[in-house]
Coordinates of C-alpha atoms in Angstrom, one line a residue:
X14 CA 162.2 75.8 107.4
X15 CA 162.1 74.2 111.1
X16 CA 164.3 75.3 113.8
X17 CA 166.7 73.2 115.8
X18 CA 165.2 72.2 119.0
X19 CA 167.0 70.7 122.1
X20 CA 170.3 69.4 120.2
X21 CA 172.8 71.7 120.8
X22 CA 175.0 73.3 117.4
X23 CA 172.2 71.6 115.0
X24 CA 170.3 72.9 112.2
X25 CA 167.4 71.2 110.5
X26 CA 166.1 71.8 106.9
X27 CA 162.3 70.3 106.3
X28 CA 161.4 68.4 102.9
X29 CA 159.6 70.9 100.3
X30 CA 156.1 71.8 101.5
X31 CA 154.0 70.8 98.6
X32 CA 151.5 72.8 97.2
X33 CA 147.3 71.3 97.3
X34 CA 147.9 69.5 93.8
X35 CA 150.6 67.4 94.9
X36 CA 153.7 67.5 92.8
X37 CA 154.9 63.8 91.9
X38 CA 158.4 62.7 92.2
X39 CA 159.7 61.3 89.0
X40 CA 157.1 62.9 86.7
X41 CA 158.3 65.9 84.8
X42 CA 155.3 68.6 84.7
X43 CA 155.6 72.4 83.7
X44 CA 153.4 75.3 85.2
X45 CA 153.0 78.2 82.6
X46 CA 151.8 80.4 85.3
X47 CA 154.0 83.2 86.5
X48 CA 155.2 83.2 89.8
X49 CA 153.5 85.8 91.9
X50 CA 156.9 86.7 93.8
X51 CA 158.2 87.8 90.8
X52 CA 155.4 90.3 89.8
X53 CA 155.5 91.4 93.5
X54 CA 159.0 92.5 93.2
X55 CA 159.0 93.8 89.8
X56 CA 161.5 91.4 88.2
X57 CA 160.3 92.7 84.7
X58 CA 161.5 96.0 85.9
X59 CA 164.6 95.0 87.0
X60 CA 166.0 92.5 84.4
X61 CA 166.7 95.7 82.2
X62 CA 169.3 97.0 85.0
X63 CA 170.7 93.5 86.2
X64 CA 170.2 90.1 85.7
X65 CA 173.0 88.6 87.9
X66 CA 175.2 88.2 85.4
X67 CA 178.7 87.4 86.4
X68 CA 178.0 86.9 90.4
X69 CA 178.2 83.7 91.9
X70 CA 175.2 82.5 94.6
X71 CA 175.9 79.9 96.9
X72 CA 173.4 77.5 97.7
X73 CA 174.5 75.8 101.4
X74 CA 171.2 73.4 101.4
X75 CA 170.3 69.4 100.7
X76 CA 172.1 69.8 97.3
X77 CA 171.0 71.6 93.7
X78 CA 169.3 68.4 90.8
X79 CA 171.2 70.2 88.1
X80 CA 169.2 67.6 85.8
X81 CA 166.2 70.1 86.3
X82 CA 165.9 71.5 82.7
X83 CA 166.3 75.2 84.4
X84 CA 169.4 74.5 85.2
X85 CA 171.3 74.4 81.9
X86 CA 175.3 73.5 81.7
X87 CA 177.1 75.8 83.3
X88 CA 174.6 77.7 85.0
X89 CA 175.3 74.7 88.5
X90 CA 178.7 74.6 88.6
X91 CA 180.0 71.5 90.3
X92 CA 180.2 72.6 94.0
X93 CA 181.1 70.7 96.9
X94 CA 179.6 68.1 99.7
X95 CA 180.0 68.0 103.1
X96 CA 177.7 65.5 104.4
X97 CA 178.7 63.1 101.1
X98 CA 176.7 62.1 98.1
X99 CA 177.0 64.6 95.4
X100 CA 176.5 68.5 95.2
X101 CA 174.1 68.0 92.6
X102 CA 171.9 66.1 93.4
X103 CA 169.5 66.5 95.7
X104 CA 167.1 64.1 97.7
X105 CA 165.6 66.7 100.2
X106 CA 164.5 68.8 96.9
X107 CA 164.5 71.7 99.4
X108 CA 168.1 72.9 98.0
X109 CA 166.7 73.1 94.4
X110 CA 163.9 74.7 95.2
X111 CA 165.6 77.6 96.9
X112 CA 168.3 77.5 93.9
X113 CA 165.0 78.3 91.5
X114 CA 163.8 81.0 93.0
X115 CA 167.5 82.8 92.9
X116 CA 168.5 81.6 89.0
X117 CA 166.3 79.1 87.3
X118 CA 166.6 79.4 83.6
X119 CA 163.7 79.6 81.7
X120 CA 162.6 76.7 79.8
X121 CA 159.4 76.4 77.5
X122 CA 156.3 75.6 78.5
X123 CA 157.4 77.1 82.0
X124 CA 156.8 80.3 83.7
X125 CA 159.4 79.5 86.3
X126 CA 162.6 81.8 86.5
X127 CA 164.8 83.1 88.9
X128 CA 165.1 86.6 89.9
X129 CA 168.5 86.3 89.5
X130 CA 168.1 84.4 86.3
X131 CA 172.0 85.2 85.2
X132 CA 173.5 84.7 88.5
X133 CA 175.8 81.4 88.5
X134 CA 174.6 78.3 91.8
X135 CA 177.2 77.0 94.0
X136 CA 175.8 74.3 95.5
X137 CA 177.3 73.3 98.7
X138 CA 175.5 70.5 100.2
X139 CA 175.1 70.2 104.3
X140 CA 172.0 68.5 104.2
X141 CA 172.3 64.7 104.2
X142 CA 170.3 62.4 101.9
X143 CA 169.7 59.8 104.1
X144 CA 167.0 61.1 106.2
X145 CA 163.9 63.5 105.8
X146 CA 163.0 64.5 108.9
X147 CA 165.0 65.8 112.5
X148 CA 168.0 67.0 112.9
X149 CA 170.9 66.4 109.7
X150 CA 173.4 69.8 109.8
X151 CA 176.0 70.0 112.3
X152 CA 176.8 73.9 112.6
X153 CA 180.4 73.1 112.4
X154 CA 179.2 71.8 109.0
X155 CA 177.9 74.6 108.3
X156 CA 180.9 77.0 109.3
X157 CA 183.3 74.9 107.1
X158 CA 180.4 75.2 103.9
X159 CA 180.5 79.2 104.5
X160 CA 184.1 79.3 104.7
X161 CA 184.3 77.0 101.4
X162 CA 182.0 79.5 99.3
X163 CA 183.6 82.4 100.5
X164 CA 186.9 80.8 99.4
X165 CA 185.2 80.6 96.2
X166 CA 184.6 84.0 95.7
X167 CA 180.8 84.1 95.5
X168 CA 179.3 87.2 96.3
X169 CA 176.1 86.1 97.8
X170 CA 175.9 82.7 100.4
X171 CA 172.3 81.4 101.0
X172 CA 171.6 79.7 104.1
X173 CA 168.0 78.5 104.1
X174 CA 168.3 77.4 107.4
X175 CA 168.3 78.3 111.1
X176 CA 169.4 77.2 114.4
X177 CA 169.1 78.5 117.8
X178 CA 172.4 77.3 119.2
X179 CA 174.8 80.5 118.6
X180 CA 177.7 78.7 118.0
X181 CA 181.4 80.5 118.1
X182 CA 182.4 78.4 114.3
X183 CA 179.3 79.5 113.0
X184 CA 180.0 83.5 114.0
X185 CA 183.6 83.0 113.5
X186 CA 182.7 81.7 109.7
X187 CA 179.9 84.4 108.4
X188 CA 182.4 87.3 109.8
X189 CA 185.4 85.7 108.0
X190 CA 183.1 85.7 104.9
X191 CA 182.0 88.9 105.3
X192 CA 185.4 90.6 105.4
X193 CA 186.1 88.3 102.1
X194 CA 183.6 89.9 100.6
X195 CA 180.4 87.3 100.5
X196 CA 176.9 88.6 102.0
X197 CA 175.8 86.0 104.0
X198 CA 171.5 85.9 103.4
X199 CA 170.0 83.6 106.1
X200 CA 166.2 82.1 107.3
X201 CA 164.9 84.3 110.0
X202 CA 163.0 80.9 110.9
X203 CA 159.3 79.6 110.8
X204 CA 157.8 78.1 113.7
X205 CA 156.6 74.4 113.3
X206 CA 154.0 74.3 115.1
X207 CA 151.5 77.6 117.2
X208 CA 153.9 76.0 120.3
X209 CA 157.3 77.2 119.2
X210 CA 158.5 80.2 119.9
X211 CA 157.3 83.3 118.2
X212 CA 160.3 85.5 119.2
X213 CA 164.2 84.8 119.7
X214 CA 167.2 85.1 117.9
X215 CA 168.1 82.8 115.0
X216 CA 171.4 82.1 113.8
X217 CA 173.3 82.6 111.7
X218 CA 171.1 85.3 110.9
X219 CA 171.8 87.2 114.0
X220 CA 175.5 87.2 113.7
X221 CA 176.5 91.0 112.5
X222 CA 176.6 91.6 109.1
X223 CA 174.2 88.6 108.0
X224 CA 170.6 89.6 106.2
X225 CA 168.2 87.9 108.5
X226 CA 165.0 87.1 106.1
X227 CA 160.9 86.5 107.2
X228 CA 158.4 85.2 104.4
X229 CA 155.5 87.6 103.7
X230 CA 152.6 86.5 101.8
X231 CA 150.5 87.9 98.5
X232 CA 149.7 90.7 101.0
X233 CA 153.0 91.8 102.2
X234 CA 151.9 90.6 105.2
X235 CA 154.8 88.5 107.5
X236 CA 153.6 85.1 107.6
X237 CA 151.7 84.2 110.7
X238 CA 154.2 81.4 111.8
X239 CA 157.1 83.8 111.0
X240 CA 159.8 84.2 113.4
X241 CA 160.0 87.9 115.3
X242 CA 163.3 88.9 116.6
X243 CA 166.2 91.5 116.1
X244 CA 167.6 89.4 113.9
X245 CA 164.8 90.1 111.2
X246 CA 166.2 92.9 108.7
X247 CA 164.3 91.9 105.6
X248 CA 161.1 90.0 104.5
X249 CA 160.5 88.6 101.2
X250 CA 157.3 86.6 99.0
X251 CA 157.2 82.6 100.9
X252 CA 154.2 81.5 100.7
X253 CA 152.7 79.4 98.0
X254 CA 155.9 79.7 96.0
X255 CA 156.2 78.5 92.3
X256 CA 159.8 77.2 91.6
X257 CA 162.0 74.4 90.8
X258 CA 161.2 70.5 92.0
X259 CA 163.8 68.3 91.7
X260 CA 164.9 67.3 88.5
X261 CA 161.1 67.5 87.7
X262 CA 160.1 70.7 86.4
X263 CA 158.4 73.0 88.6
X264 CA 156.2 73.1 91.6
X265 CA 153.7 75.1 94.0
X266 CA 155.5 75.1 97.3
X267 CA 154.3 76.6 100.9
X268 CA 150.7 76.9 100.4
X269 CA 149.5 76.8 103.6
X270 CA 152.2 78.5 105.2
X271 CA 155.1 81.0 105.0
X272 CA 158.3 79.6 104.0
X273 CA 161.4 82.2 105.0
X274 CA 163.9 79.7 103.2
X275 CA 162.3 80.5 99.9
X276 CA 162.0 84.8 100.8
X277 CA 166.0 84.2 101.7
X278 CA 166.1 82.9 98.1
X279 CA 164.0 86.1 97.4
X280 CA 166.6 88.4 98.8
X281 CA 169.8 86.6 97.7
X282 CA 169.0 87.5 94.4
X283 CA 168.2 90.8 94.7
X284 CA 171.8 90.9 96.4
X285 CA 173.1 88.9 93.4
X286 CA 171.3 92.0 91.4
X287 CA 172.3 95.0 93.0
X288 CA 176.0 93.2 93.3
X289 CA 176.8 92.7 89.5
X290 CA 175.3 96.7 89.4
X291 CA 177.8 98.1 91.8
X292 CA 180.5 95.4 92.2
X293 CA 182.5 97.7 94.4
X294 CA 180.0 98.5 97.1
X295 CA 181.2 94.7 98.8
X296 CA 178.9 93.1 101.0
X297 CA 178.1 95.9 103.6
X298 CA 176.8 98.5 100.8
X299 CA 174.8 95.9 98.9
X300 CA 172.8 95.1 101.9
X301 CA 172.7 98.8 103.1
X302 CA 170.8 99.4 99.9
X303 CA 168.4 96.4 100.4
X304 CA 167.8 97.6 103.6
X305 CA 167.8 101.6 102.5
X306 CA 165.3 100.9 100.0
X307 CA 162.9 97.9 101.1
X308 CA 159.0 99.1 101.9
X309 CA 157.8 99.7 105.5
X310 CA 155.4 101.7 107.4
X311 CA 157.8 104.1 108.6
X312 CA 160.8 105.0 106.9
X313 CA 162.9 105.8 109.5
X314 CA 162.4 102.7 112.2
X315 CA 162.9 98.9 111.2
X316 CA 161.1 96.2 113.5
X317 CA 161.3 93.2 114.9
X318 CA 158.7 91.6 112.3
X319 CA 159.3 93.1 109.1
X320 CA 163.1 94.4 109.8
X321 CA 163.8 97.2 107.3
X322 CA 160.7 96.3 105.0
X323 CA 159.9 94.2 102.2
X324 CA 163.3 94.4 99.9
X325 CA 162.3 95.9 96.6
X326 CA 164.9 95.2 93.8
X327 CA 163.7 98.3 91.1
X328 CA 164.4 100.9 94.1
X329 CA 167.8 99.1 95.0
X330 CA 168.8 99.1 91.9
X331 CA 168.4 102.1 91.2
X332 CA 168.5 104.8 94.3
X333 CA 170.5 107.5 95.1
X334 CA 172.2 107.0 98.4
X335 CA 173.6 110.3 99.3
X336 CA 172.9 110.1 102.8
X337 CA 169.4 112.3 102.3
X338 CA 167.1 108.7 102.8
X339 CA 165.7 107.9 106.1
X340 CA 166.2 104.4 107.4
X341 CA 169.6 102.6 108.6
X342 CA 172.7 104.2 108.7
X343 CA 175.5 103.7 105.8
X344 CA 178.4 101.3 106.6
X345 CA 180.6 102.4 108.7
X346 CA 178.8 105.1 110.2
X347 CA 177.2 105.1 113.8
X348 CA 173.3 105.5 114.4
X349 CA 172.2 108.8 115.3
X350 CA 170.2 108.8 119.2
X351 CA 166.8 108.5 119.5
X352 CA 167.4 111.4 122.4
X353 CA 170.3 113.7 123.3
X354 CA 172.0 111.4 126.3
X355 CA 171.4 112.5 130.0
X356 CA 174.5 114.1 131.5
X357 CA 175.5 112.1 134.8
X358 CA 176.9 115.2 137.3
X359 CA 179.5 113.1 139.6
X360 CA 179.6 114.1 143.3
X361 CA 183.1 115.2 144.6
X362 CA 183.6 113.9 148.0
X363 CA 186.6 115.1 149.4
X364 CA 188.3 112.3 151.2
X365 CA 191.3 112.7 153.8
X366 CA 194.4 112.6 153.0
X367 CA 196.1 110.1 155.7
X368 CA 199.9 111.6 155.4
X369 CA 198.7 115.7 155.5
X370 CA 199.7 116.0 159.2
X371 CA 203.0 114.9 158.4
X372 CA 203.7 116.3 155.6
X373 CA 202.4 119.4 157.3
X374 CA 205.3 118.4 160.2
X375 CA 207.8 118.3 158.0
X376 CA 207.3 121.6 156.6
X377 CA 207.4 123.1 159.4
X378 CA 210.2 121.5 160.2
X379 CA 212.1 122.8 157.2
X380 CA 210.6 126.5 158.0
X381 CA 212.3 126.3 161.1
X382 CA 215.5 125.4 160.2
X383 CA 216.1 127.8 157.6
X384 CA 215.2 130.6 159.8
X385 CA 217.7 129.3 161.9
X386 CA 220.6 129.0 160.0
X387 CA 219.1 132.6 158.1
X388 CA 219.6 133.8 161.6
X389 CA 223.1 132.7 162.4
X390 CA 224.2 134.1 159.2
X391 CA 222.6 138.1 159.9
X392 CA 224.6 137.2 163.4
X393 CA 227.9 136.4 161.9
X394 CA 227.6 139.6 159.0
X395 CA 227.1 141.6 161.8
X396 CA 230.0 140.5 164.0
X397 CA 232.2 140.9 160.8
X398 CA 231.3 144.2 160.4
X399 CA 232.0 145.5 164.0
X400 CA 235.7 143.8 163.4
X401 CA 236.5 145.4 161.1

């Protein structure tokens, strides 16, 4: 998705990027093909342990077309707009796209399907429809839509989009929804053009708590135009990704470059996953075992490309966290130190003490007069004894 630029407390949320054969608006067309995220992260493998089933996603985008056949009754529930227009529907197409990649149904003739093809959308629209391009979410916007899912008990929020402003509603929102019990699963950004910024924090992903997401492509690789920052904790398949278009069917999106709203989709339901597996493990332990268990070079070090790895469902789904597995700490626990801390030895100086020499007066003082009056008394024992 593109960043916000020089408007302050903004986010902006680009149109689909359409794949080299063109998908048509108002033509209903079917792709048998399976989407290659999905074999990447072993959804076959995982279906078996968790579907979603019983977790609610929330979808804070440009809206979810529940008339796309993948969307069933019941499967959209009605949602909410902030920005007007109606929840489901959606003019941007970018909200339905990310909604297919977290819980499309599958329909015949189709090879589309989420990876969290049980899970229950929430679409909560911030996105307005009146415009296609430039700035159209107002992060306070935004901070009312996160506090609205949370109200609504889902377990998972996506935000497929990023800003650079870090705005005090916008922190104040994902931490309310966080102690709720909502994950919060945010864009780690994409850079427009080779002028933007490679590196910098994006919010909210790089408010505490929040899974920041970059797009890798058929590689693993992070996608070249991918944002690096230490807000990145997980990457996910965005590029040239097969899912939902409109109320039209399906549709190759991203082909010529990452996409981290559609990895956030990616990771969302592999939260959605592991959350309807261990419901009691709230927000903090379902991301700790995304993180725990994601692929990476090094198992014990995250970086400011690929965060914690590449999240892998299977292994999330189905490790042993007993404290034995290198990588982040648990929740609620503090990070061990690269190094044992130098030890700062302070330098007494002793400093004078501006009331000694009276002090030392007045003790003398007090020496003197008691030997005095100890001395008159010996005098008048002695004269007592000699009269009598």
């Amino acid at each position: 998705m593109l960043l916000a630029g020089a408007v302050a407390g903004v986010v902006t949320v680009p149109g689909p990027a359409v794949g080299a054969d063109s998908c048509e608006e108002g033509r209903t067309r079917y792709v048998a093909d399976t989407p290659a995220g999905l074999v990447r992260l072993g959804a076959s493998q995982a279906w078996p342990l968790a579907t979603g089933a019983g977790t609610t996603v929330a979808v804070l985008d440009s809206g979810v077309a529940d008339a796309n056949a993948h969307f069933p009754d019941g499967s959209v529930l009605p949602g909410r707009s902030f920005v007007g227009g109606s929840a489901t529907e959606d003019v941007r197409l970018h909200g339905t796209a990310v909604a297919g990649v977290v819980a499309a149904r599958p329909v015949e003739g189709s090879g589309v399907v989420g990876l969290a093809r049980g899970a229950s959308v929430l679409p909560v629209k911030v996105v307005a429809d009146d415009t296609r391009e430039g700035p159209d979410a107002d992060a306070g916007v935004l901070a009312e839509a996160i506090a609205y899912a949370a109200d609504e008990g889902a377990e998972v929020i996506v935000v497929a989009l990023s800003t650079f402003v870090d705005d005090a509603r916008l922190r104040d929102a994902t931490a309310a929804a966080l102690r709720s019990g909502s994950l919060v699963v945010a864009s780690a950004g994409n850079r427009a053009s080779k002028d933007d910024p490679a590196t910098g924090v994006r919010y909210p992903a790089g408010y505490p708590g929040v899974l920041g997401v970059a797009a890798t492509d058929d590689g693993d690789r992070v996608a070249e135009n991918a944002v690096r920052g230490p807000h990145v904790d997980l990457a996910a398949p965005g590029v040239e990704v097969l899912t939902t278009y409109g109320a039209w069917g399906d549709c190759y999106l991203s082909a010529d470059a990452g996409s981290s709203s559609y990895a956030t989709g990616y990771v969302a339901a592999a939260a959605a996953l592991v959350a309807q597996r261990y419901p009691g493990a709230g927000p903090r332990g379902w991301a700790h075992r995304l993180e725990a268990t994601a692929a990476r070079a090094r198992r014990d070090a995250r970086d400011d490309v690929v965060g914690w790895g590449v999240v892998q469902p299977v292994a999330a789904l189905t490790a042993v966290l007993d404290g034995s597995l290198a990588g982040p700490p648990p929740p609620g626990s503090s990070p061990a130190p690269s190094e044992e801390a130098p030890v700062e030895r302070l330098a007494v100086t002793q400093v004078p003490d501006p009331g000694a020499a009276d002090r030392r007066r007045v003790t003398w003082v007090a020496v003197g007069a008691t030997g005095l009056l100890l001395a008159l008394a010996l005098l008048r024992l002695g004269r007592t004894r000699r009269g009598g």
